Coordinates of C-alpha atoms in Angstrom, one line a residue:
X1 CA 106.5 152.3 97.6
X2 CA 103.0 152.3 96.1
X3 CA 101.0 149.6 97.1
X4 CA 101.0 146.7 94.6
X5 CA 97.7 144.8 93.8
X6 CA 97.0 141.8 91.7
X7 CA 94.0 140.7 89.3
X8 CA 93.2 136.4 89.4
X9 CA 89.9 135.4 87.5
X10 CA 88.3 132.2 87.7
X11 CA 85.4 130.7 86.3
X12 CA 82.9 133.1 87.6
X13 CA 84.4 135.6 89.8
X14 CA 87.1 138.0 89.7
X15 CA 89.2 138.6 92.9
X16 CA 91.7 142.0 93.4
X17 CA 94.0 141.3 96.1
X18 CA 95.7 144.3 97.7
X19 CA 98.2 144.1 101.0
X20 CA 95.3 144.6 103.2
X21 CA 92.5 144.3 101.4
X22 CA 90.6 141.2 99.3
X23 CA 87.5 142.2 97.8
X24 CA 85.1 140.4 95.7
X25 CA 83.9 141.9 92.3
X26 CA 81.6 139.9 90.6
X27 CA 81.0 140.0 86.4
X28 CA 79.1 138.5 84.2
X29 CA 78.9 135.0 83.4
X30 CA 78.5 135.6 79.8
X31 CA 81.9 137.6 79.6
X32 CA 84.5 134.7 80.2
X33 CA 84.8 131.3 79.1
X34 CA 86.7 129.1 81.2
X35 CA 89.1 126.1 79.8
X36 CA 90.9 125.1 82.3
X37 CA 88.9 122.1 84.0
X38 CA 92.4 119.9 84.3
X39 CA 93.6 122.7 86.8
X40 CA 90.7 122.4 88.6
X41 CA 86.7 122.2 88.3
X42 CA 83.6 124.2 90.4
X43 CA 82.0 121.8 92.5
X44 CA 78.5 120.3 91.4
X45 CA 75.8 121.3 93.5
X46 CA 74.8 117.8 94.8
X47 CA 78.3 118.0 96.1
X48 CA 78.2 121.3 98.1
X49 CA 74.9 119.6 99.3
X50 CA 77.4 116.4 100.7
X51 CA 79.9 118.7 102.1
X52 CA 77.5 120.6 103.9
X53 CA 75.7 117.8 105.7
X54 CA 79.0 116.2 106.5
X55 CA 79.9 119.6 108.5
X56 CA 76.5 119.7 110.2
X57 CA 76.1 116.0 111.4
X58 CA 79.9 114.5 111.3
X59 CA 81.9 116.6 112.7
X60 CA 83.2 114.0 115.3
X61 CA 87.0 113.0 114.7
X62 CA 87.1 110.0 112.4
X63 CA 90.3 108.6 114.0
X64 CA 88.5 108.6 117.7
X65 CA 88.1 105.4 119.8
X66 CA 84.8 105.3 120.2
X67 CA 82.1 102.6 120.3
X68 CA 80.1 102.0 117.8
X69 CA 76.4 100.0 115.7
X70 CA 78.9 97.0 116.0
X71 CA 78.0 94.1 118.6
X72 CA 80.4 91.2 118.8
X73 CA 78.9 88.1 120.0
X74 CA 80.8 85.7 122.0
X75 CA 81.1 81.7 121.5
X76 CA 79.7 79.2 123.1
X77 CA 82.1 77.6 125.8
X78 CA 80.7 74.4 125.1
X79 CA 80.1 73.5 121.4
X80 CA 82.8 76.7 120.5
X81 CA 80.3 78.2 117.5
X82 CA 78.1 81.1 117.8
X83 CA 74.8 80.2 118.9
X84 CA 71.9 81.1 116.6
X85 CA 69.8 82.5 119.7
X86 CA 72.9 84.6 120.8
X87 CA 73.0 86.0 117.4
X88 CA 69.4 86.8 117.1
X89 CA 69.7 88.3 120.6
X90 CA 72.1 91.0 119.5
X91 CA 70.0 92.3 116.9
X92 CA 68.9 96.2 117.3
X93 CA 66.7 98.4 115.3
X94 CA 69.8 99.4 113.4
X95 CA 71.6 96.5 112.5
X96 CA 72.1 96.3 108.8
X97 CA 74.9 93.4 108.5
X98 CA 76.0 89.8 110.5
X99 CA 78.7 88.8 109.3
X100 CA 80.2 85.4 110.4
X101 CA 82.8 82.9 109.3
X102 CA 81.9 79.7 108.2
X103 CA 84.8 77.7 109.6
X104 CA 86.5 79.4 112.4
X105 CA 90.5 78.4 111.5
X106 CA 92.2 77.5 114.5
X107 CA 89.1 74.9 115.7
X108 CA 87.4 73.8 112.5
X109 CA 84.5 74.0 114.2
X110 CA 81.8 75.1 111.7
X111 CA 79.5 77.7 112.4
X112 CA 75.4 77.6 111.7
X113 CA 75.4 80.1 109.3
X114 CA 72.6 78.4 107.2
X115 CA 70.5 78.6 110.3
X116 CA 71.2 82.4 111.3
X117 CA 70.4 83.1 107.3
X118 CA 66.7 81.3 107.9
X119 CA 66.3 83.4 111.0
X120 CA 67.4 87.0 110.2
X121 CA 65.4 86.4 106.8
X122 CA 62.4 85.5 109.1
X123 CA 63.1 88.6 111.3
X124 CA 63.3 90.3 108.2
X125 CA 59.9 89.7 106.6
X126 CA 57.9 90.8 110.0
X127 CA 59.4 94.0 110.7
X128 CA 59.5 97.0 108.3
X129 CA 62.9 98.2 109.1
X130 CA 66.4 98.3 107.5
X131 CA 67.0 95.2 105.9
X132 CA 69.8 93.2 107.6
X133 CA 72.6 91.9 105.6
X134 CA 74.9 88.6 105.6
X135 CA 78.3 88.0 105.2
X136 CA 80.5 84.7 105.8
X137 CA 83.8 84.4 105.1
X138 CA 84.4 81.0 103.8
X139 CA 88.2 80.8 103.8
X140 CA 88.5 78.1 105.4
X141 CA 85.8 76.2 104.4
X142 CA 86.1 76.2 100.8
X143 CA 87.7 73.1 99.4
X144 CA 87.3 71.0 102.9
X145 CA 83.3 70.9 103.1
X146 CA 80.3 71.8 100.6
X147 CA 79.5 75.4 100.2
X148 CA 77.0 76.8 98.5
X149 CA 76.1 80.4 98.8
X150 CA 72.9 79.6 98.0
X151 CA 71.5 77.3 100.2
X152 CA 73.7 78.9 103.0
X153 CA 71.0 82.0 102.3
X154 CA 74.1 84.3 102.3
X155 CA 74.1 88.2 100.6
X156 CA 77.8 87.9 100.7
X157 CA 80.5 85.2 101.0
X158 CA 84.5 85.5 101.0
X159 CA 86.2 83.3 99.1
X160 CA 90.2 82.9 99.5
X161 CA 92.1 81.3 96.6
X162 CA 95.2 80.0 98.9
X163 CA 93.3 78.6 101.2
X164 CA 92.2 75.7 98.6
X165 CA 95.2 75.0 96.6
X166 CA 94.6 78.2 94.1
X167 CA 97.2 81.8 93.8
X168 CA 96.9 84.1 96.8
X169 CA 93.8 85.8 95.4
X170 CA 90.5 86.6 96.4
X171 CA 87.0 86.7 95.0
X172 CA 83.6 88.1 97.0
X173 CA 80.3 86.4 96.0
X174 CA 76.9 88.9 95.8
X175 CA 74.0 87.5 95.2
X176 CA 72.6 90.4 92.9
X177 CA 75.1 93.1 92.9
X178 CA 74.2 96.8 93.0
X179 CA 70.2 95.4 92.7
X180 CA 69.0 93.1 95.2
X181 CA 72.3 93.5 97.2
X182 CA 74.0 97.1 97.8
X183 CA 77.9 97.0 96.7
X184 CA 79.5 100.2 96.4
X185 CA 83.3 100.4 95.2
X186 CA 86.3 101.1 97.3
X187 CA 88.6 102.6 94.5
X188 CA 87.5 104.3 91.8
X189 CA 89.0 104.6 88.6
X190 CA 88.4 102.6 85.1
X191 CA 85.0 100.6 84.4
X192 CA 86.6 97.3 84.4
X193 CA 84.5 94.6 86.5
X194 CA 80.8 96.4 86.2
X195 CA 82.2 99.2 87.7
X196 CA 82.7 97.7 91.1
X197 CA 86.8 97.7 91.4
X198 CA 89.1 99.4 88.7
X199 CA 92.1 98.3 87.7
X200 CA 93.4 95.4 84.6
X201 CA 92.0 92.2 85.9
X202 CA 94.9 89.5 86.8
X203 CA 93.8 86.8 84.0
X204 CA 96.6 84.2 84.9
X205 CA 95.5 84.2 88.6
X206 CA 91.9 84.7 88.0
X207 CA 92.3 81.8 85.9
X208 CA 93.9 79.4 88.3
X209 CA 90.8 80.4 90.8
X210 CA 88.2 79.1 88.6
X211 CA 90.3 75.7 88.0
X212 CA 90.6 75.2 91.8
X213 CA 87.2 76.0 92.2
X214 CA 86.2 73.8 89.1
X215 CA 89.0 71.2 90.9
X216 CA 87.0 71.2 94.3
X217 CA 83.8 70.5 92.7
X218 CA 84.4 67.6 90.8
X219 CA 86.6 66.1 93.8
X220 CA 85.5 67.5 97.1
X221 CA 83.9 64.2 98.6
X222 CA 87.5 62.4 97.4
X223 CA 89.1 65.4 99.0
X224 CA 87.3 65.7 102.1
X225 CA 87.0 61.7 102.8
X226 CA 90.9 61.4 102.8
X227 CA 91.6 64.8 105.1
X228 CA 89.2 63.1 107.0
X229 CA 90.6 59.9 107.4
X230 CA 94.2 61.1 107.9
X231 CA 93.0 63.5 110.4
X232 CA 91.9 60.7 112.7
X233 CA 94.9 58.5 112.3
X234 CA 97.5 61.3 113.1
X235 CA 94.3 61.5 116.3
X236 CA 94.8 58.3 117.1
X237 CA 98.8 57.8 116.8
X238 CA 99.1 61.1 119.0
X239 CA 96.6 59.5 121.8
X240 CA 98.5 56.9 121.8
X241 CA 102.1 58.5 122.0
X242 CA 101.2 61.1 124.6
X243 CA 98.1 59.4 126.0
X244 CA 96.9 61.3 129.0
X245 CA 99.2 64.5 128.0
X246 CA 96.9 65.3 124.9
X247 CA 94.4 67.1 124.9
X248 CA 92.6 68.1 121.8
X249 CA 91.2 72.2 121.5
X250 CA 89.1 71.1 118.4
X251 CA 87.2 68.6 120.0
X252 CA 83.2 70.0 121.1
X253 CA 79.8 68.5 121.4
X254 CA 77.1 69.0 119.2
X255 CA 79.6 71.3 116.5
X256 CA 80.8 69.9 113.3
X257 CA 84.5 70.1 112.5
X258 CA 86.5 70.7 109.4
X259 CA 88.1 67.0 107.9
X260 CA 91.2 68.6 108.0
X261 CA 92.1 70.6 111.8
X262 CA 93.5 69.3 114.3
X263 CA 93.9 71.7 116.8
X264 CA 96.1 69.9 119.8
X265 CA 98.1 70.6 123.3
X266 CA 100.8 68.4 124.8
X267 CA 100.3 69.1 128.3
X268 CA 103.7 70.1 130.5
X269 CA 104.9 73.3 132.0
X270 CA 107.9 73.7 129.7
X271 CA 105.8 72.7 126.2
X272 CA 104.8 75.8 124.8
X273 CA 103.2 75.6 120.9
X274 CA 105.4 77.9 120.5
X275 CA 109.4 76.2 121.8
X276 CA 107.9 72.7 120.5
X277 CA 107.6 73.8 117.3
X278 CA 110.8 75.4 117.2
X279 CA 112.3 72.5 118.2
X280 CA 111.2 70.2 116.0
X281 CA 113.4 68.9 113.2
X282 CA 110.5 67.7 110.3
X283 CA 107.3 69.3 111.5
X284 CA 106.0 72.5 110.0
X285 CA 102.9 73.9 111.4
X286 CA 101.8 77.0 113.5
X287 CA 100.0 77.8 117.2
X288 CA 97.5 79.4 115.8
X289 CA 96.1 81.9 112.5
X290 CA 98.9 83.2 110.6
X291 CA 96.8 86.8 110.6
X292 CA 97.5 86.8 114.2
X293 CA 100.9 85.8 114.2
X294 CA 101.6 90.0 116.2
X295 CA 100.2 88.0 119.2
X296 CA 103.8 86.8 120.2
X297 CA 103.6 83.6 122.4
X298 CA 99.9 84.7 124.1
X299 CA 97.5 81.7 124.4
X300 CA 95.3 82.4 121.4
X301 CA 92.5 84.2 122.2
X302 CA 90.0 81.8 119.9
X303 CA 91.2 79.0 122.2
X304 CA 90.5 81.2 125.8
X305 CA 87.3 82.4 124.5
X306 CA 86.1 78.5 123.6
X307 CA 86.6 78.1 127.3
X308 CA 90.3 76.4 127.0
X309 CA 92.5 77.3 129.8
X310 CA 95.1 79.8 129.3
X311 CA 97.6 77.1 130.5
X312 CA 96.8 74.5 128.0
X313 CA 96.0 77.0 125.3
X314 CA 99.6 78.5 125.7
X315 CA 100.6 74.6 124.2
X316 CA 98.7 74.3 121.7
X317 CA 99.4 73.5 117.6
X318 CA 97.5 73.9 114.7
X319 CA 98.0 70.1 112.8
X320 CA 96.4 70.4 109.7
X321 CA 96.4 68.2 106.9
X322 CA 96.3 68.3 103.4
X323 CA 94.9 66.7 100.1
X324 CA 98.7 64.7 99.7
X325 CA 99.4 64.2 103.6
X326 CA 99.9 60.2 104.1
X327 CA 100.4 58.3 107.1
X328 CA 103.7 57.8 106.5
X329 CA 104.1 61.9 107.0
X330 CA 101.4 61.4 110.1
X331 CA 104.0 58.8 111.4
X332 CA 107.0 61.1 111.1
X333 CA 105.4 64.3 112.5
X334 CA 104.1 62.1 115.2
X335 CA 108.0 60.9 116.3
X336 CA 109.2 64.2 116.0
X337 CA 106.7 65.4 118.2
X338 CA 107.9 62.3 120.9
X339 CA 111.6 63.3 121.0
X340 CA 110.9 67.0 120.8
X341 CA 108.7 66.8 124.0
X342 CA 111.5 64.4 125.5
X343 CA 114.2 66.8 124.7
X344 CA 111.9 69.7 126.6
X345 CA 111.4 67.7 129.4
X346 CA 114.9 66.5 130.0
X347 CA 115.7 69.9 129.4
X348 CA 113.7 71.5 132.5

């Protein structure tokens, strides 16, 4: 049987495939005009330049455990924040971003972000390097305390509609996008919000963000003085329930605390956070961050790394309160919490 052979054209070049044999004939540009950019298009030449450095200087596998220009630093055992100093003390010639929450949401404690801001910005101005960066997520923070991006010193800040009575949707601050501060998009697609994120904005919930934002700062001090004040009478009925078998994970010198936490351990061998709370008949709370609810019944690891004990972080509950909590409710969770710990003990 005679060897078969076949012609294919593209857009600039002509290809004869035989059996054995491919060979490359070349023809002039000027002879064929291509139309058929939705099969598929030549690459521009800025992109061969891309793919070509990629292949020279990242060839290591993407999915690979190594370690990396990221530096986590650790809390202080004593106040439970990140320490200013320890934060300064982990910069290196190529740190670009610090990123750190504003509230941490198992403690309240509240971190010195405004002071790290005034220091990096310091560092900053005396060194000609890569400019660093700052992020804080202020999930939980919004709606509980005053925040404002701009006297935090911030580049970015998180903002969490759930977390302060709005829809489960998000918003980042930038202060100057794409010109004083870099933001690039993650998908790509239609021009809708400047470019940065494609896709038909969600009016309704976008709309119910800006009224809980708009909410929040015409009542925060009313908002914050009441979580406040229920906070430390549900406090104060729990020391005196459980007296010298409480002991409180959200308590630390020198740090400020969200009005609202209350992070608390009822101190027995058999009172897990974890069997207490399912136990209880009116109470409704958690042991910890719902985001790291895979952790089973392990003592939280924000708890051990504040320098609680794994023993008594293994009991603890996340008690906090909300805008329309009462002392009546504090009262009931309270007495739930009695005959729960009774039932447990009586039980062993």
């Amino acid at each position: 049987m005679a060897a078969e052979s076949k012609v294919v054209t593209s857009a600039g070049d002509r290809f004869r495939t035989d059996f054995n044999v491919l060979s490359l004939i070349p023809f002039s540009k000027a002879s064929l005009i291509y139309m058929d950019y939705n099969a598929t298009t030549p690459l521009e030449p800025e992109v061969i330049q891309a793919i070509s450095e990629a292949l020279q200087d990242a060839w290591g596998n993407p999915s690979s455990n190594y370690i990396a220009d990221v530096t986590f630093v650790p809390v202080s055992k004593v106040t439970a924040r990140v320490e200013v100093d320890d934060v300064i003390a982990a910069v290196r010639p190529n740190t670009c971003l610090i990123s750190v929450m504003l509230a941490n949401n198992e403690t309240g404690v509240i971190m010195p972000v405004r002071e790290i801001c005034q220091r990096i910005k310091s560092l900053n101005k005396r060194h000609e390097r890569l400019r660093i960066l700052l992020h804080t997520d202020a999930a939980q923070a919004l709606g509980k305390i005053r925040v404002d991006a701009s006297e935090l010193g911030v580049d970015y800040l998180t903002i969490v509609g759930h977390k302060f009575y709005a829809p489960r949707i998000g918003a980042l601050y930038v202060n100057s996008p794409g010109t004083k501060t870099p933001l690039h998009p993650m998908l790509f697609g239609g021009g809708q919000e400047r470019n940065f994120r494609p896709g038909t904005e969600n009016t309704p919930m976008i709309a119910g963000l800006g009224k809980a934002a708009e909410l929040v700062t015409s009542h925060l001090s009313e908002y914050e003085s009441h979580m406040q004040s229920t906070k430390l009478y549900l406090e104060e009925q729990l020391r005196a329930v459980f007296k010298d078998k409480i002991h409180f994970n959200s308590h630390y010198p020198g740090s400020d605390i969200l009005p609202n936490t209350c992070n608390v351990s009822i101190l027995g061998p058999t009172l897990q956070g974890w069997r207490v709370l399912s136990n209880c008949r009116r109470l409704l709370a958690s042991v910890g961050a719902a985001c790291h609810s895979d952790s089973g019944n392990r003592p939280s690891h924000i708890l051990l790394s504040c320098g609680v004990p794994s023993e008594v972080a293994a009991n603890a509950l996340r008690l906090s309160v909300g805008r329309g909590t009462t002392e009546a409710d504090v009262d009931a969770v309270v007495e739930d919490l009695r005959e729960t710990v009774q039932l447990l003990e009586e039980m062993n």
